[in-house]
Coordinates of C-alpha atoms and ligand atoms in Angstrom, one line a residue:
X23 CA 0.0 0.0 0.0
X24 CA 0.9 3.2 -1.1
X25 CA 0.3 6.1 2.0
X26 CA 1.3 10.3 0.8
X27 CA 0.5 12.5 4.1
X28 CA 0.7 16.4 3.2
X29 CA 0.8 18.6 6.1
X30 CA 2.3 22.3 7.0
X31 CA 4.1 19.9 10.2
X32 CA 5.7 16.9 8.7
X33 CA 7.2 16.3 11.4
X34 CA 4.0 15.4 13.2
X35 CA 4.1 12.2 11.6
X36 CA 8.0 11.1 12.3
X37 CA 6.1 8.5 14.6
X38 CA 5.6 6.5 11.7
X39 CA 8.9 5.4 11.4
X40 CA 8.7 3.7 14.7
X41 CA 7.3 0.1 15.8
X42 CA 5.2 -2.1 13.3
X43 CA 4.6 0.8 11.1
X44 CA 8.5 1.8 11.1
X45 CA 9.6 -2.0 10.7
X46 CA 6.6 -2.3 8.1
X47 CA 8.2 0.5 6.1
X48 CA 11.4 -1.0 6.0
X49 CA 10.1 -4.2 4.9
X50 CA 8.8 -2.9 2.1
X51 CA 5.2 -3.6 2.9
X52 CA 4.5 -0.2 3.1
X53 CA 5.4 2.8 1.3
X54 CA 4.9 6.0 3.0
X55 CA 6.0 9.1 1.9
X56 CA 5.3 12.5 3.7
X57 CA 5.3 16.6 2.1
X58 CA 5.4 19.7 3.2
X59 CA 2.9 21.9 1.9
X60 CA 4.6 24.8 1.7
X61 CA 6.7 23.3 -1.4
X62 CA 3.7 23.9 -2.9
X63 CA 4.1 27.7 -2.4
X64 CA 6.0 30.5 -4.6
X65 CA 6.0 33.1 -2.5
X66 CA 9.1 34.6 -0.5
X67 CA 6.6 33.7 2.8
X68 CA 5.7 30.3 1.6
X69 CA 2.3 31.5 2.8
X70 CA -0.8 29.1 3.3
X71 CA -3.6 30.8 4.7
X72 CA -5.3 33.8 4.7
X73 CA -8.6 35.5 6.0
X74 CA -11.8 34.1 5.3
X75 CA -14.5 35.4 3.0
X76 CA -17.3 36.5 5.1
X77 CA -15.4 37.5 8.1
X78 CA -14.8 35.5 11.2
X79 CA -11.9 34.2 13.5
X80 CA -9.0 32.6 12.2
X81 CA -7.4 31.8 8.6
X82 CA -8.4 29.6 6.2
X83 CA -6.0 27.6 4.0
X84 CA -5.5 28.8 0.9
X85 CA -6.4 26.7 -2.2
X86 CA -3.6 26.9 -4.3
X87 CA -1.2 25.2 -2.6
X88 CA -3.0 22.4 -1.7
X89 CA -4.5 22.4 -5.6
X90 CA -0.8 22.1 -6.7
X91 CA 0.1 19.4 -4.0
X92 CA -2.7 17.1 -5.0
X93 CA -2.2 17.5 -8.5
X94 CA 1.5 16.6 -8.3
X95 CA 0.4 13.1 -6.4
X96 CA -2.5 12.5 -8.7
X97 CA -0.9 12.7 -12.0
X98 CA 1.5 10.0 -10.5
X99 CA -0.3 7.6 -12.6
X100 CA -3.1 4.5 -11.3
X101 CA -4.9 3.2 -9.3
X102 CA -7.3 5.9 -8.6
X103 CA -6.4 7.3 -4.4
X104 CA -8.8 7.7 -2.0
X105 CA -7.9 11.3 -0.4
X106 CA -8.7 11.4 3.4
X107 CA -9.2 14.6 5.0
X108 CA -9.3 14.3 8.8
X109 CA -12.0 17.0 9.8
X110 CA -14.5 16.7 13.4
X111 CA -17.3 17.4 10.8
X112 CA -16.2 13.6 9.1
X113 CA -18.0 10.4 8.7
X114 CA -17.0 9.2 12.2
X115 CA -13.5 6.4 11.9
X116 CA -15.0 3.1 13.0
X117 CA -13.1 -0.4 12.3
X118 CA -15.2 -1.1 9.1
X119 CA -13.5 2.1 7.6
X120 CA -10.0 0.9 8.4
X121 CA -11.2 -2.2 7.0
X122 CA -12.9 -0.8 3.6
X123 CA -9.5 1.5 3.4
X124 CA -7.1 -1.3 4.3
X125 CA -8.6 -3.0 0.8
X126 CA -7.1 0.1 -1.3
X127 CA -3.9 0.6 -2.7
X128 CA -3.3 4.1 -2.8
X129 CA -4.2 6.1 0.5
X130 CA -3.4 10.8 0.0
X131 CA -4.2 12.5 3.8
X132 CA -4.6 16.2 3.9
X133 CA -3.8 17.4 7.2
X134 CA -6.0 20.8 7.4
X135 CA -4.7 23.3 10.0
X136 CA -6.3 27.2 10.7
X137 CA -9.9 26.9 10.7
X138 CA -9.8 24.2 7.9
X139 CA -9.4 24.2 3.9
X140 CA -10.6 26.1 1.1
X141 CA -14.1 24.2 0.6
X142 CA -12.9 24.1 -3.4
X143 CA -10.2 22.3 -2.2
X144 CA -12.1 18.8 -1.9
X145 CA -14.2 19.4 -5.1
X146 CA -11.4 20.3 -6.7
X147 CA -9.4 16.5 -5.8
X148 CA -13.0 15.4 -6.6
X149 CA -12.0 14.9 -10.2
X150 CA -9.1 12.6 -9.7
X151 CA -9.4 10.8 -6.5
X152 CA -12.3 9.6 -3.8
X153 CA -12.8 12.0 -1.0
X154 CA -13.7 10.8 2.4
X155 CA -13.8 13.4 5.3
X156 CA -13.3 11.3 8.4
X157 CA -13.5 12.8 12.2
X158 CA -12.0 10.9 14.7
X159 CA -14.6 11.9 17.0
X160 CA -16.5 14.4 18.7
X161 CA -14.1 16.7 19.8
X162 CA -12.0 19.1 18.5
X163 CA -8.5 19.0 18.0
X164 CA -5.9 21.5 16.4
X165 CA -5.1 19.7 13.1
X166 CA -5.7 16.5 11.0
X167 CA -1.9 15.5 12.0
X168 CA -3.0 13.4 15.1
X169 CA -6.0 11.7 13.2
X170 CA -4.3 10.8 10.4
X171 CA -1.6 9.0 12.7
X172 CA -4.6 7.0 13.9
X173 CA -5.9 6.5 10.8
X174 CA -3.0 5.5 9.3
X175 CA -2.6 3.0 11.7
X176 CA -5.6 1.6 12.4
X177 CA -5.7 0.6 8.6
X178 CA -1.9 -0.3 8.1
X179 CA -2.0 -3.3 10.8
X180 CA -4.8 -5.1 8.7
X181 CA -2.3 -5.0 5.8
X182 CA -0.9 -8.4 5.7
X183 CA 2.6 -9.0 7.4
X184 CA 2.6 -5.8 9.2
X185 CA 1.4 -7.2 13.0
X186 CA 3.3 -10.8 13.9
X187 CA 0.3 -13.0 14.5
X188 CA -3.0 -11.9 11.7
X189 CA -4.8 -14.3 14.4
X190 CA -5.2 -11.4 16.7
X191 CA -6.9 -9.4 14.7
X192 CA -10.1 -11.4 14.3
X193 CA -10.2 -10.8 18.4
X194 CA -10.5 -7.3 19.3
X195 CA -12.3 -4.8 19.7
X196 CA -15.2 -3.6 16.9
X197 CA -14.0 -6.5 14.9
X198 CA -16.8 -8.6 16.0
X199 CA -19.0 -5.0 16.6
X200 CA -18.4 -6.0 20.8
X201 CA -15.7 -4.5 23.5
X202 CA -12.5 -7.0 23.9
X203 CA -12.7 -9.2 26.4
X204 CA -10.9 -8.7 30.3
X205 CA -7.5 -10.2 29.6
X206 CA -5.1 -11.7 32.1
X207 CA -1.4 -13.1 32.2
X208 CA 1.3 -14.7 34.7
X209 CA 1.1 -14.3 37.9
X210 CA -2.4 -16.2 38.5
X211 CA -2.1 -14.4 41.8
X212 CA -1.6 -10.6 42.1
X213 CA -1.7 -8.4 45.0
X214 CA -4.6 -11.2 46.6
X215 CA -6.0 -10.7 43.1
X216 CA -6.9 -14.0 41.1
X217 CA -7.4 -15.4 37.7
X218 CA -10.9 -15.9 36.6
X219 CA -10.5 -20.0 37.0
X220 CA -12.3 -20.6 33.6
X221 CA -8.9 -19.1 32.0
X222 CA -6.7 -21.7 34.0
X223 CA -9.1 -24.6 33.1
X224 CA -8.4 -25.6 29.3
X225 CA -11.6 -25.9 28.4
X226 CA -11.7 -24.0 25.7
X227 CA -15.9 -24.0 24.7
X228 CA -15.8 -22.3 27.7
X229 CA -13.5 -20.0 28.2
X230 CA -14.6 -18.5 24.8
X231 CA -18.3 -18.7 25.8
X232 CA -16.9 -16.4 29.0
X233 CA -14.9 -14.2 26.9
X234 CA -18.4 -13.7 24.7
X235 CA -20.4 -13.3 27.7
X236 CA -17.8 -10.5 28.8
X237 CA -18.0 -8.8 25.8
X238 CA -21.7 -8.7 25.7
X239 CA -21.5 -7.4 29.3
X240 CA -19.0 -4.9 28.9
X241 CA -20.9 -3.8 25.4
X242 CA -24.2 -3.5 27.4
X243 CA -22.5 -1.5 30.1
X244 CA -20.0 0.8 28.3
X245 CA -21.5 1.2 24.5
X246 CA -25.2 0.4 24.9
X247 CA -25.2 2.0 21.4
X248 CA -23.3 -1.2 19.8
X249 CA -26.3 -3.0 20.6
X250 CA -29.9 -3.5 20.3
X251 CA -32.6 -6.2 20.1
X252 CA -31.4 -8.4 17.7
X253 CA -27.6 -7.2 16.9
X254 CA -27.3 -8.6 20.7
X255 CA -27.6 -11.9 18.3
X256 CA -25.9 -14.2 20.2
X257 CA -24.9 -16.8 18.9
X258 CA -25.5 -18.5 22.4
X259 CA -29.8 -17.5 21.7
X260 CA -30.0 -18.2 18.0
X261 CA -31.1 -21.4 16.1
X262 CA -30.6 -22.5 12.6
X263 CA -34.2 -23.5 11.8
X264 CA -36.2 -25.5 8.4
X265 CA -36.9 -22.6 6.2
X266 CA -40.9 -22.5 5.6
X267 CA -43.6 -20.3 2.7
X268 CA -43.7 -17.9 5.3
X269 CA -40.0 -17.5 5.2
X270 CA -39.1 -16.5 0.9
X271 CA -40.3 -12.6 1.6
X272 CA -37.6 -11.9 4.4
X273 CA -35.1 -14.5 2.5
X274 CA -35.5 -12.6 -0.4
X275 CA -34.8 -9.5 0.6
X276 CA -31.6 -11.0 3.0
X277 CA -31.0 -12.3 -0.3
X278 CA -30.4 -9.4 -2.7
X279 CA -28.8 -7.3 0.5
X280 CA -26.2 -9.4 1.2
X281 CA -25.3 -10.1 -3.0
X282 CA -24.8 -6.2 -3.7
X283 CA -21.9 -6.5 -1.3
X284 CA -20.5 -9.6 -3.1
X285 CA -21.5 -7.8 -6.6
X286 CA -19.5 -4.7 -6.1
X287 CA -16.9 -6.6 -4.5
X288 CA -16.5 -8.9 -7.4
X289 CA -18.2 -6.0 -10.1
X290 CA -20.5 -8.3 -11.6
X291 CA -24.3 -8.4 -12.2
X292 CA -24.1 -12.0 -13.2
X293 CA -24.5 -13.9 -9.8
X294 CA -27.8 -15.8 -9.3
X295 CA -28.7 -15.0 -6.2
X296 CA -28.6 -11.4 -7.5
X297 CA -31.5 -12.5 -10.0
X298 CA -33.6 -14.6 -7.9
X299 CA -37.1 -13.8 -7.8
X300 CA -39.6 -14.7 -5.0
X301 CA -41.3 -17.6 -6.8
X302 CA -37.4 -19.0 -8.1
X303 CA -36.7 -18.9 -4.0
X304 CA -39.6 -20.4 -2.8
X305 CA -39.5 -23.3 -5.8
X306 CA -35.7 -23.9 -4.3
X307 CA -37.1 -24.5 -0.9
X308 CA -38.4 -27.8 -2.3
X309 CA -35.0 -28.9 -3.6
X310 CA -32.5 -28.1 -1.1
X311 CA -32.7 -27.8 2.8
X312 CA -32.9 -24.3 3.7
X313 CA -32.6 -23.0 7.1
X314 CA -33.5 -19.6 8.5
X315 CA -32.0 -17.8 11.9
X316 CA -34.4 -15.6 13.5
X317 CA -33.0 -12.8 16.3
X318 CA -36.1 -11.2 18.1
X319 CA -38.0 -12.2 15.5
X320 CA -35.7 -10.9 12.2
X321 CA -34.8 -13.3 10.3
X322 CA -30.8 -12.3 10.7
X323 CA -29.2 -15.2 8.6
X324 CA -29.9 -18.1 6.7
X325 CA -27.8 -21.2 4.9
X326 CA -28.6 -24.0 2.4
X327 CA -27.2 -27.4 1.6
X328 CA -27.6 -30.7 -0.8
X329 CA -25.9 -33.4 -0.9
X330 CA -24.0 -33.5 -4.5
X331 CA -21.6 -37.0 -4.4
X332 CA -20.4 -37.0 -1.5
X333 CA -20.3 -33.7 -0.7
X334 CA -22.5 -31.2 1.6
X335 CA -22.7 -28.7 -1.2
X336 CA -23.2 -25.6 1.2
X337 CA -24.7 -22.5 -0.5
X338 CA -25.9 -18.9 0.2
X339 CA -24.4 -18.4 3.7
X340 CA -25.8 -14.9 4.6
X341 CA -25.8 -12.8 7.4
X342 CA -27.7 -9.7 7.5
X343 CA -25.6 -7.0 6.4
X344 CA -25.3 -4.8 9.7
X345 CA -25.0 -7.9 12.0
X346 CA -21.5 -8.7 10.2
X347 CA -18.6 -9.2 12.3
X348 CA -20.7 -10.6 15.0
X349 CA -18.9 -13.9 14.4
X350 CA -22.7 -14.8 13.1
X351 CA -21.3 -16.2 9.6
X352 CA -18.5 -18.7 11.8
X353 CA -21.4 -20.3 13.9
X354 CA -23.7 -20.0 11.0
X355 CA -21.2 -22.1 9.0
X356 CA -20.9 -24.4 11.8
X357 CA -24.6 -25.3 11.8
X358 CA -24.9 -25.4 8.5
X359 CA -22.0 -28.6 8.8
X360 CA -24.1 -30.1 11.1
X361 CA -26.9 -30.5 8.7
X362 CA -24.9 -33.1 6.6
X363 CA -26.2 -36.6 6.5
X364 CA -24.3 -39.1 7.2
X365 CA -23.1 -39.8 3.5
X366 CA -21.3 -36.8 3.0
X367 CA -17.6 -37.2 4.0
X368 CA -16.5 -33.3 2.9
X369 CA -17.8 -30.3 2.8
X370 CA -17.8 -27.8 -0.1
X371 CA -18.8 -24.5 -1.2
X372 CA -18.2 -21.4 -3.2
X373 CA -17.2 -17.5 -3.4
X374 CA -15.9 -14.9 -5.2
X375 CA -12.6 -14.7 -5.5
X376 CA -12.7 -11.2 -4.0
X377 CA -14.9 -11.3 -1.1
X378 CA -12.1 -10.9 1.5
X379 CA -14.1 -11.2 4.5
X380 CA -15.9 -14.9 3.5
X381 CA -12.8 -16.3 1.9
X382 CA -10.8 -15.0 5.3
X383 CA -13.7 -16.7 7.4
X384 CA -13.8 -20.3 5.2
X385 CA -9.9 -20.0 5.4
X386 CA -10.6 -19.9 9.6
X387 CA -12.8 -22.6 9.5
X388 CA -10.8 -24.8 7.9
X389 CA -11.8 -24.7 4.4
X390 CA -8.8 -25.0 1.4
X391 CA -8.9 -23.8 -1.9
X392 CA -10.5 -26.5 -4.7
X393 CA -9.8 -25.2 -8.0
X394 CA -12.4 -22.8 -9.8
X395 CA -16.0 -22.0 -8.8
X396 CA -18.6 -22.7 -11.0
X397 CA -18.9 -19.3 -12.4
X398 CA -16.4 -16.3 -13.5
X399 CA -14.2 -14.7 -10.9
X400 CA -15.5 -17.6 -8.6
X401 CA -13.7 -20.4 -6.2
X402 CA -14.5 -23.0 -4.6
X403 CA -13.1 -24.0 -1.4
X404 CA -13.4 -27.9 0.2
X405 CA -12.7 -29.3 3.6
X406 CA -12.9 -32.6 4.8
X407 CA -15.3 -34.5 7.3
X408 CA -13.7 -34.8 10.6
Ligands
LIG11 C1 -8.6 18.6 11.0 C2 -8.1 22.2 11.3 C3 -9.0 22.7 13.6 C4 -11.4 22.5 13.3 C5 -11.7 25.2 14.2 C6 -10.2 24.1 15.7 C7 -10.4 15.1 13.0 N1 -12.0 14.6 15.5 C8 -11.4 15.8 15.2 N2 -11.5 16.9 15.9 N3 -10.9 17.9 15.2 C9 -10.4 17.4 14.1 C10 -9.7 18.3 13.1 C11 -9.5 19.6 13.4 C12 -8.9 20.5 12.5 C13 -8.5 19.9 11.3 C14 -9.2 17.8 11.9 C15 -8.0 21.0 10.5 N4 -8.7 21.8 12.5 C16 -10.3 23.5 13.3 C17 -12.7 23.2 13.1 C18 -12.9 24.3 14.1 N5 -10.4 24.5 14.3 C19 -10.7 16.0 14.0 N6 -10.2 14.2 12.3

């Protein structure tokens, strides 16, 4: 990944040179390169602000040089960059952004100072790159320097290679849309402080029904917000039911919601789950075994499967689109496997060959690449029976 940070302080960002960012730099798996704005300036003051029309307190920054500096990166050729400009008035930063921009190549900040930039400034880069103002939260700070730190590293260690064990990742915090869980290490007693024993027993079903429980708590307690009726889906309340007539309205729409994601992921229109209808979903009810998930009574996630040689042909794992990251799609997988009969000694399925986040979660759960899926820009993916 490519990263260009403009700022009147380029200093501000010499952190990035230390720790997993620094080391990631060096490595070569990330190439960031930081300007001063004022190269972008001809006078004898290097000046970059100035009053603002209408009257008011403060300077604005002034257009040109920032025109100049964006244009110099821009013409540097493809792909097309997404420009972030930290500002509190931004789409808030959550974990799904660092995740959408962690799936670009080429990242441009411009680090505003003063009382922000020129407003032609951002339809100005308009033209030539994707604009996304981005607030790190509700409060106001000085400058974009700080947020674009954060940004930057929030989406660097998703990068591949950058932090040691990828593992870790799929744990924290807002990954799963839930607060981390307590954690503990040696001594397993502190200051006539203990352990919770479920972490010193081994068994691992239960310390990560615990850990869940935890999160749920702490979610409830700190960010109520994170959760309500049925995003509380948990896993430990749900069941993977027989799909019924009364089901193919909801199932339809869950449908075509969760293949636009997979469409623009993939940028086709040709996937048949995009085209299904509700009469061609309620005829497939009779021919494969369908099973819905209901959460406080939305249906939240459904699976299918038929036997196909000796294979459990599993097919349109979906979970609702704003319940993803819940772990949903893992224990809806799971369930799905347990609907095999007895014939089937593997299990096997299908995606696009650019969904990141399914072909990350089939990878988890144990499932290998098998050669080309059944349709363009497809692959299917196998694992055996245990
Ligand atoms: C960029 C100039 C200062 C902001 C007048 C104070 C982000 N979460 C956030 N809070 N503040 C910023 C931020 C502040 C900035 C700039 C980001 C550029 N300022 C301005 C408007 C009010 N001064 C931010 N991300």
């Amino acid at each position: 990944m490519r990263i260009d940070v403009v700022s009147i302080f380029p200093d501000y960002l010499a952190p990035l040179d230390l720790s997993l960012i620094g080391k990631a730099r060096r490595d070569g798996l990330l190439d960031i390169r930081v300007h001063d704005l004022r190269v972008f300036t001809h006078d004898r003051h290097r000046t970059v602000d100035d009053t603002p029309y209408g009257g008011g307190a403060g300077m604005v920054m002034k257009p040109e040089p920032w025109g100049e500096a964006l244009d110099a990166l821009a013409t540097q050729g493809d792909p097309r960059p997404v420009l972030i400009v930290p500002g509190p008035g931004g789409e808030p930063l959550t974990q799904r952004t660092a995740r959408e921009l962690a799936d670009r190549e080429w990242l441009v900040f411009a680090c505003g100072r003063y009382e922000g930039i020129d407003e032609r400034v951002y339809e100005h880069a308009a033209d030539r790159m994707d604009v996304r103002v981005v607030s790190l939260g509700d409060y106001v700070l000085n400058g974009g320097e700080v947020a674009a730190l954060a940004i930057i590293e929030a989406v660097a260690r998703l990068l591949p290679g950058v932090i040691g064990n990828a593992a870790s990742l799929d744990e924290e915090s807002h990954e799963d849309g839930l607060l981390e869980y307590p954690v503990y290490t040696k001594p397993a007693q502190w200051q006539g402080r203990a352990v919770p024993d479920v972490l010193l027993s081994g068994d691992h079903g239960a310390i990560a029904r615990w850990r869940r429980e935890q999160q749920l708590h702490r979610t409830a307690r700190r960010r109520p917000d994170l959760l309500h009726a049925s995003a509380a889906a948990d896993p430990d309340d749900l069941a993977l039911v027989p799909a019924g007539p009364g089901d193919v309205g909801e199932l339809l729409t869950l449908t075509h919601a969760c293949w636009l994601t997979t469409g623009i992921e993939n940028d086709t229109l040709q996937i048949p789950a995009q085209h299904e209808t509700y009469e061609s979903l309620a005829a497939s009810l009779q021919i494969t075994s369908t099973y819905v998930v209901r959460s406080h009574g939305r249906l939240v996630a459904s699976a299918r499967g038929r036997l196909d040689g000796d294979a459990w042909e599993i097919e349109r794992v979906m979970v609702a689109p704003d319940l993803r990251g819940r772990g949903l799609g893992q224990w809806l997988l799971e369930q799905i496997e347990a609907q095999a009969p007895a014939e089937a000694t593997a299990y096997s399925l299908f995606t696009g060959e650019r969904s990141l986040g399914p072909l990350r979660m089939y990878r988890r759960a144990g499932y290998r690449r098998a050669g080309q899926g059944p349709f363009g820009r497809t692959v299917r993916l196998r694992k055996p029976r245990a």
